């Protein structure tokens, strides 16, 4: 076993794991960190990796030979070859100097692996004042009901054909939010249902795919979705209706929870906070 839990656990101010992203606090164990190291050797996906559903090969891996693990700090570097390549160093530790040390390591490894980017990923606890970056939020489906909302939302396949055909231009317009990629997966039959909102026979918002997978300890987790509403259709409450429809789908299909990452202070962040989600902390990345 590589990691010592009595060293690492006090440093985990937010439940973020390299190459996996946010995990449920109950699944945040030494085993999940050991699994990430083992996956670096095989180059494959862990069974509970959310990216596994898209197929292909795992793009990001831990540089296990360069991990720094000490009583007061743990630095876990990863490498992704996407684009021109990026090294990220996940910095866990309370001393202020941990960020400087992580930045130095990231720059060194980026040069060694001929990667264009070098970044430090830092996590902060939920009690942080004036946070930045992204907020990790928990929707617990075992507490309270998620009724189906009223509104023009239904699975895309339940809309008339003429309405379904408007999804392609909608997805193209919202490509920066991942909808173009989602449309590609839908066309290939590689993903679960997508919920769409339509006004005047035109799709103006969508959330999906709706999929549930077991997490590291076997609990059913509603997977993250792509979520977007056309700018000209915002301000009508469609985003809230779409989100509530997704939560109703997740609860009615047996999910125990969902984890979301929202840009701090952004529209989705405000929506989730208004809907009563639990903040688990923050994570932000900075150039090294």
GROMACS .gro file of N, CA and C in nm, residues 123-225:
model
  309
  123UNK      N    1  -0.782   2.218  -0.337
  123UNK     CA    2  -0.917   2.204  -0.284
  123UNK      C    3  -0.930   2.284  -0.156
  124UNK      N    4  -1.053   2.330  -0.131
  124UNK     CA    5  -1.084   2.409  -0.012
  124UNK      C    6  -1.210   2.354   0.052
  125UNK      N    7  -1.219   2.367   0.183
  125UNK     CA    8  -1.333   2.314   0.255
  125UNK      C    9  -1.460   2.393   0.233
  126UNK      N   10  -1.576   2.336   0.266
  126UNK     CA   11  -1.705   2.403   0.244
  126UNK      C   12  -1.722   2.529   0.328
  127UNK      N   13  -1.643   2.544   0.433
  127UNK     CA   14  -1.655   2.661   0.519
  127UNK      C   15  -1.579   2.782   0.465
  128UNK      N   16  -1.511   2.765   0.351
  128UNK     CA   17  -1.428   2.871   0.295
  128UNK      C   18  -1.509   2.997   0.265
  129UNK      N   19  -1.459   3.110   0.308
  129UNK     CA   20  -1.521   3.238   0.272
  129UNK      C   21  -1.456   3.292   0.146
  130UNK      N   22  -1.533   3.359   0.062
  130UNK     CA   23  -1.486   3.414  -0.064
  130UNK      C   24  -1.419   3.305  -0.150
  131UNK      N   25  -1.488   3.194  -0.175
  131UNK     CA   26  -1.428   3.085  -0.254
  131UNK      C   27  -1.419   3.123  -0.401
  132UNK      N   28  -1.338   3.048  -0.472
  132UNK     CA   29  -1.327   3.064  -0.617
  132UNK      C   30  -1.320   2.927  -0.681
  133UNK      N   31  -1.325   2.924  -0.813
  133UNK     CA   32  -1.320   2.796  -0.883
  133UNK      C   33  -1.456   2.732  -0.894
  134UNK      N   34  -1.464   2.603  -0.866
  134UNK     CA   35  -1.590   2.530  -0.876
  134UNK      C   36  -1.631   2.475  -0.741
  135UNK      N   37  -1.762   2.471  -0.720
  135UNK     CA   38  -1.818   2.417  -0.597
  135UNK      C   39  -1.859   2.272  -0.622
  136UNK      N   40  -1.829   2.185  -0.529
  136UNK     CA   41  -1.874   2.046  -0.534
  136UNK      C   42  -2.003   2.037  -0.454
  137UNK      N   43  -2.110   1.990  -0.519
  137UNK     CA   44  -2.241   1.989  -0.454
  137UNK      C   45  -2.301   1.849  -0.456
  138UNK      N   46  -2.373   1.819  -0.350
  138UNK     CA   47  -2.433   1.686  -0.334
  138UNK      C   48  -2.585   1.697  -0.333
  139UNK      N   49  -2.648   1.618  -0.420
  139UNK     CA   50  -2.793   1.600  -0.419
  139UNK      C   51  -2.820   1.460  -0.365
  140UNK      N   52  -2.882   1.454  -0.248
  140UNK     CA   53  -2.910   1.327  -0.181
  140UNK      C   54  -3.055   1.287  -0.210
  141UNK      N   55  -3.072   1.179  -0.287
  141UNK     CA   56  -3.207   1.136  -0.324
  141UNK      C   57  -3.277   1.058  -0.213
  142UNK      N   58  -3.204   1.023  -0.107
  142UNK     CA   59  -3.265   0.948   0.003
  142UNK      C   60  -3.333   1.040   0.103
  143UNK      N   61  -3.318   1.171   0.084
  143UNK     CA   62  -3.378   1.270   0.175
  143UNK      C   63  -3.479   1.353   0.096
  144UNK      N   64  -3.605   1.331   0.117
  144UNK     CA   65  -3.708   1.408   0.049
  144UNK      C   66  -3.738   1.356  -0.090
  145UNK      N   67  -3.853   1.397  -0.142
  145UNK     CA   68  -3.896   1.352  -0.275
  145UNK      C   69  -3.859   1.455  -0.381
  146UNK      N   70  -3.850   1.408  -0.504
  146UNK     CA   71  -3.822   1.494  -0.620
  146UNK      C   72  -3.938   1.479  -0.718
  147UNK      N   73  -4.046   1.551  -0.698
  147UNK     CA   74  -4.163   1.536  -0.785
  147UNK      C   75  -4.135   1.583  -0.927
  148UNK      N   76  -4.210   1.527  -1.021
  148UNK     CA   77  -4.198   1.570  -1.160
  148UNK      C   78  -4.247   1.713  -1.173
  149UNK      N   79  -4.172   1.800  -1.237
  149UNK     CA   80  -4.214   1.940  -1.248
  149UNK      C   81  -4.314   1.960  -1.361
  150UNK      N   82  -4.389   2.067  -1.351
  150UNK     CA   83  -4.474   2.108  -1.462
  150UNK      C   84  -4.390   2.190  -1.559
  151UNK      N   85  -4.408   2.167  -1.688
  151UNK     CA   86  -4.332   2.242  -1.786
  151UNK      C   87  -4.312   2.162  -1.913
  152UNK      N   88  -4.264   2.228  -2.018
  152UNK     CA   89  -4.249   2.165  -2.150
  152UNK      C   90  -4.122   2.081  -2.162
  153UNK      N   91  -4.107   1.982  -2.072
  153UNK     CA   92  -3.987   1.897  -2.071
  153UNK      C   93  -4.029   1.752  -2.082
  154UNK      N   94  -3.961   1.680  -2.170
  154UNK     CA   95  -3.983   1.536  -2.185
  154UNK      C   96  -3.860   1.477  -2.254
  155UNK      N   97  -3.844   1.344  -2.252
  155UNK     CA   98  -3.733   1.285  -2.327
  155UNK      C   99  -3.741   1.324  -2.474
  156UNK      N  100  -3.628   1.342  -2.536
  156UNK     CA  101  -3.628   1.386  -2.676
  156UNK      C  102  -3.710   1.292  -2.763
  157UNK      N  103  -3.699   1.162  -2.738
  157UNK     CA  104  -3.772   1.065  -2.821
  157UNK      C  105  -3.923   1.074  -2.803
  158UNK      N  106  -3.968   1.144  -2.699
  158UNK     CA  107  -4.113   1.159  -2.677
  158UNK      C  108  -4.171   1.281  -2.748
  159UNK      N  109  -4.084   1.366  -2.802
  159UNK     CA  110  -4.131   1.481  -2.878
  159UNK      C  111  -4.165   1.438  -3.021
  160UNK      N  112  -4.255   1.508  -3.090
  160UNK     CA  113  -4.281   1.476  -3.231
  160UNK      C  114  -4.152   1.485  -3.313
  161UNK      N  115  -4.150   1.414  -3.423
  161UNK     CA  116  -4.029   1.408  -3.506
  161UNK      C  117  -3.982   1.546  -3.548
  162UNK      N  118  -4.074   1.633  -3.581
  162UNK     CA  119  -4.035   1.767  -3.625
  162UNK      C  120  -3.962   1.843  -3.515
  163UNK      N  121  -4.003   1.820  -3.390
  163UNK     CA  122  -3.935   1.885  -3.277
  163UNK      C  123  -3.799   1.820  -3.254
  164UNK      N  124  -3.793   1.687  -3.263
  164UNK     CA  125  -3.666   1.617  -3.244
  164UNK      C  126  -3.559   1.668  -3.342
  165UNK      N  127  -3.603   1.700  -3.463
  165UNK     CA  128  -3.508   1.744  -3.566
  165UNK      C  129  -3.445   1.880  -3.534
  166UNK      N  130  -3.504   1.953  -3.440
  166UNK     CA  131  -3.445   2.083  -3.403
  166UNK      C  132  -3.334   2.068  -3.300
  167UNK      N  133  -3.309   1.944  -3.255
  167UNK     CA  134  -3.202   1.924  -3.156
  167UNK      C  135  -3.065   1.949  -3.218
  168UNK      N  136  -3.047   1.911  -3.342
  168UNK     CA  137  -2.915   1.926  -3.406
  168UNK      C  138  -2.870   2.073  -3.408
  169UNK      N  139  -2.952   2.166  -3.458
  169UNK     CA  140  -2.907   2.306  -3.454
  169UNK      C  141  -2.892   2.360  -3.311
  170UNK      N  142  -2.977   2.312  -3.219
  170UNK     CA  143  -2.962   2.352  -3.079
  170UNK      C  144  -2.827   2.305  -3.026
  171UNK      N  145  -2.792   2.179  -3.052
  171UNK     CA  146  -2.666   2.124  -3.003
  171UNK      C  147  -2.547   2.198  -3.062
  172UNK      N  148  -2.556   2.235  -3.187
  172UNK     CA  149  -2.446   2.308  -3.251
  172UNK      C  150  -2.431   2.446  -3.188
  173UNK      N  151  -2.543   2.511  -3.159
  173UNK     CA  152  -2.538   2.644  -3.098
  173UNK      C  153  -2.479   2.639  -2.957
  174UNK      N  154  -2.497   2.526  -2.889
  174UNK     CA  155  -2.447   2.512  -2.752
  174UNK      C  156  -2.328   2.417  -2.745
  175UNK      N  157  -2.249   2.416  -2.850
  175UNK     CA  158  -2.133   2.326  -2.856
  175UNK      C  159  -2.035   2.352  -2.742
  176UNK      N  160  -2.020   2.477  -2.702
  176UNK     CA  161  -1.926   2.510  -2.595
  176UNK      C  162  -1.968   2.451  -2.461
  177UNK      N  163  -2.095   2.412  -2.447
  177UNK     CA  164  -2.144   2.347  -2.326
  177UNK      C  165  -2.145   2.195  -2.339
  178UNK      N  166  -2.086   2.143  -2.446
  178UNK     CA  167  -2.076   1.998  -2.463
  178UNK      C  168  -2.192   1.934  -2.535
  179UNK      N  169  -2.288   2.012  -2.582
  179UNK     CA  170  -2.407   1.953  -2.644
  179UNK      C  171  -2.377   1.892  -2.780
  180UNK      N  172  -2.279   1.946  -2.852
  180UNK     CA  173  -2.243   1.887  -2.980
  180UNK      C  174  -2.184   1.747  -2.960
  181UNK      N  175  -2.097   1.734  -2.859
  181UNK     CA  176  -2.043   1.601  -2.825
  181UNK      C  177  -2.155   1.507  -2.784
  182UNK      N  178  -2.246   1.557  -2.701
  182UNK     CA  179  -2.358   1.474  -2.658
  182UNK      C  180  -2.441   1.427  -2.777
  183UNK      N  181  -2.464   1.517  -2.872
  183UNK     CA  182  -2.542   1.479  -2.990
  183UNK      C  183  -2.472   1.366  -3.067
  184UNK      N  184  -2.341   1.373  -3.076
  184UNK     CA  185  -2.265   1.267  -3.143
  184UNK      C  186  -2.285   1.133  -3.073
  185UNK      N  187  -2.281   1.134  -2.941
  185UNK     CA  188  -2.302   1.010  -2.865
  185UNK      C  189  -2.444   0.959  -2.882
  186UNK      N  190  -2.541   1.050  -2.889
  186UNK     CA  191  -2.680   1.010  -2.909
  186UNK      C  192  -2.697   0.942  -3.045
  187UNK      N  193  -2.637   1.001  -3.146
  187UNK     CA  194  -2.649   0.945  -3.281
  187UNK      C  195  -2.588   0.807  -3.291
  188UNK      N  196  -2.483   0.784  -3.210
  188UNK     CA  197  -2.416   0.654  -3.212
  188UNK      C  198  -2.483   0.554  -3.119
  189UNK      N  199  -2.586   0.599  -3.047
  189UNK     CA  200  -2.656   0.510  -2.955
  189UNK      C  201  -2.573   0.471  -2.835
  190UNK      N  202  -2.483   0.560  -2.790
  190UNK     CA  203  -2.391   0.526  -2.682
  190UNK      C  204  -2.427   0.587  -2.548
  191UNK      N  205  -2.545   0.645  -2.535
  191UNK     CA  206  -2.576   0.710  -2.407
  191UNK      C  207  -2.723   0.693  -2.373
  192UNK      N  208  -2.755   0.725  -2.249
  192UNK     CA  209  -2.891   0.713  -2.200
  192UNK      C  210  -2.981   0.826  -2.248
  193UNK      N  211  -3.102   0.832  -2.195
  193UNK     CA  212  -3.199   0.933  -2.240
  193UNK      C  213  -3.150   1.075  -2.216
  194UNK      N  214  -3.198   1.165  -2.299
  194UNK     CA  215  -3.173   1.308  -2.284
  194UNK      C  216  -3.307   1.377  -2.272
  195UNK      N  217  -3.322   1.462  -2.172
  195UNK     CA  218  -3.444   1.538  -2.152
  195UNK      C  219  -3.432   1.673  -2.222
  196UNK      N  220  -3.538   1.714  -2.288
  196UNK     CA  221  -3.533   1.839  -2.365
  196UNK      C  222  -3.655   1.926  -2.337
  197UNK      N  223  -3.632   2.056  -2.339
  197UNK     CA  224  -3.739   2.154  -2.326
  197UNK      C  225  -3.763   2.217  -2.463
  198UNK      N  226  -3.890   2.230  -2.501
  198UNK     CA  227  -3.924   2.288  -2.632
  198UNK      C  228  -4.027   2.397  -2.615
  199UNK      N  229  -4.009   2.501  -2.693
  199UNK     CA  230  -4.104   2.612  -2.700
  199UNK      C  231  -4.135   2.638  -2.846
  200UNK      N  232  -4.264   2.643  -2.877
  200UNK     CA  233  -4.308   2.667  -3.015
  200UNK      C  234  -4.242   2.568  -3.111
  201UNK      N  235  -4.246   2.440  -3.073
  201UNK     CA  236  -4.197   2.329  -3.155
  201UNK      C  237  -4.047   2.337  -3.185
  202UNK      N  238  -3.970   2.399  -3.095
  202UNK     CA  239  -3.825   2.406  -3.114
  202UNK      C  240  -3.757   2.379  -2.980
  203UNK      N  241  -3.660   2.289  -2.983
  203UNK     CA  242  -3.585   2.258  -2.862
  203UNK      C  243  -3.495   2.376  -2.826
  204UNK      N  244  -3.509   2.421  -2.700
  204UNK     CA  245  -3.432   2.537  -2.655
  204UNK      C  246  -3.348   2.505  -2.531
  205UNK      N  247  -3.361   2.383  -2.479
  205UNK     CA  248  -3.283   2.344  -2.362
  205UNK      C  249  -3.278   2.194  -2.350
  206UNK      N  250  -3.173   2.144  -2.285
  206UNK     CA  251  -3.160   1.999  -2.270
  206UNK      C  252  -3.069   1.968  -2.151
  207UNK      N  253  -3.090   1.848  -2.096
  207UNK     CA  254  -3.003   1.796  -1.990
  207UNK      C  255  -2.991   1.645  -2.010
  208UNK      N  256  -2.870   1.595  -2.004
  208UNK     CA  257  -2.850   1.452  -2.023
  208UNK      C  258  -2.705   1.421  -2.055
  209UNK      N  259  -2.671   1.294  -2.070
  209UNK     CA  260  -2.762   1.179  -2.066
  209UNK      C  261  -2.799   1.139  -1.924
  210UNK      N  262  -2.912   1.075  -1.911
  210UNK     CA  263  -2.958   1.026  -1.782
  210UNK      C  264  -2.909   0.883  -1.767
  211UNK      N  265  -2.813   0.865  -1.679
  211UNK     CA  266  -2.751   0.734  -1.659
  211UNK      C  267  -2.714   0.716  -1.513
  212UNK      N  268  -2.723   0.593  -1.465
  212UNK     CA  269  -2.688   0.559  -1.326
  212UNK      C  270  -2.582   0.449  -1.328
  213UNK      N  271  -2.478   0.468  -1.248
  213UNK     CA  272  -2.373   0.367  -1.236
  213UNK      C  273  -2.334   0.354  -1.090
  214UNK      N  274  -2.285   0.236  -1.049
  214UNK     CA  275  -2.240   0.221  -0.911
  214UNK      C  276  -2.109   0.296  -0.887
  215UNK      N  277  -2.095   0.352  -0.767
  215UNK     CA  278  -1.971   0.421  -0.734
  215UNK      C  279  -1.870   0.322  -0.674
  216UNK      N  280  -1.765   0.374  -0.613
  216UNK     CA  281  -1.657   0.288  -0.565
  216UNK      C  282  -1.701   0.193  -0.454
  217UNK      N  283  -1.810   0.226  -0.384
  217UNK     CA  284  -1.858   0.138  -0.278
  217UNK      C  285  -1.993   0.075  -0.315
  218UNK      N  286  -2.027   0.082  -0.443
  218UNK     CA  287  -2.146   0.014  -0.493
  218UNK      C  288  -2.276   0.089  -0.484
  219UNK      N  289  -2.274   0.214  -0.440
  219UNK     CA  290  -2.399   0.291  -0.431
  219UNK      C  291  -2.435   0.347  -0.569
  220UNK      N  292  -2.563   0.343  -0.607
  220UNK     CA  293  -2.603   0.392  -0.739
  220UNK      C  294  -2.596   0.544  -0.747
  221UNK      N  295  -2.517   0.592  -0.840
  221UNK     CA  296  -2.494   0.736  -0.856
  221UNK      C  297  -2.549   0.783  -0.990
  222UNK      N  298  -2.626   0.892  -0.987
  222UNK     CA  299  -2.669   0.955  -1.112
  222UNK      C  300  -2.548   1.028  -1.170
  223UNK      N  301  -2.512   0.992  -1.291
  223UNK     CA  302  -2.392   1.046  -1.353
  223UNK      C  303  -2.410   1.195  -1.389
  224UNK      N  304  -2.300   1.269  -1.399
  224UNK     CA  305  -2.310   1.410  -1.440
  224UNK      C  306  -2.370   1.421  -1.580
  225UNK      N  307  -2.441   1.532  -1.602
  225UNK     CA  308  -2.503   1.553  -1.732
  225UNK      C  309  -2.450   1.681  -1.797
   0.00000   0.00000   0.00000
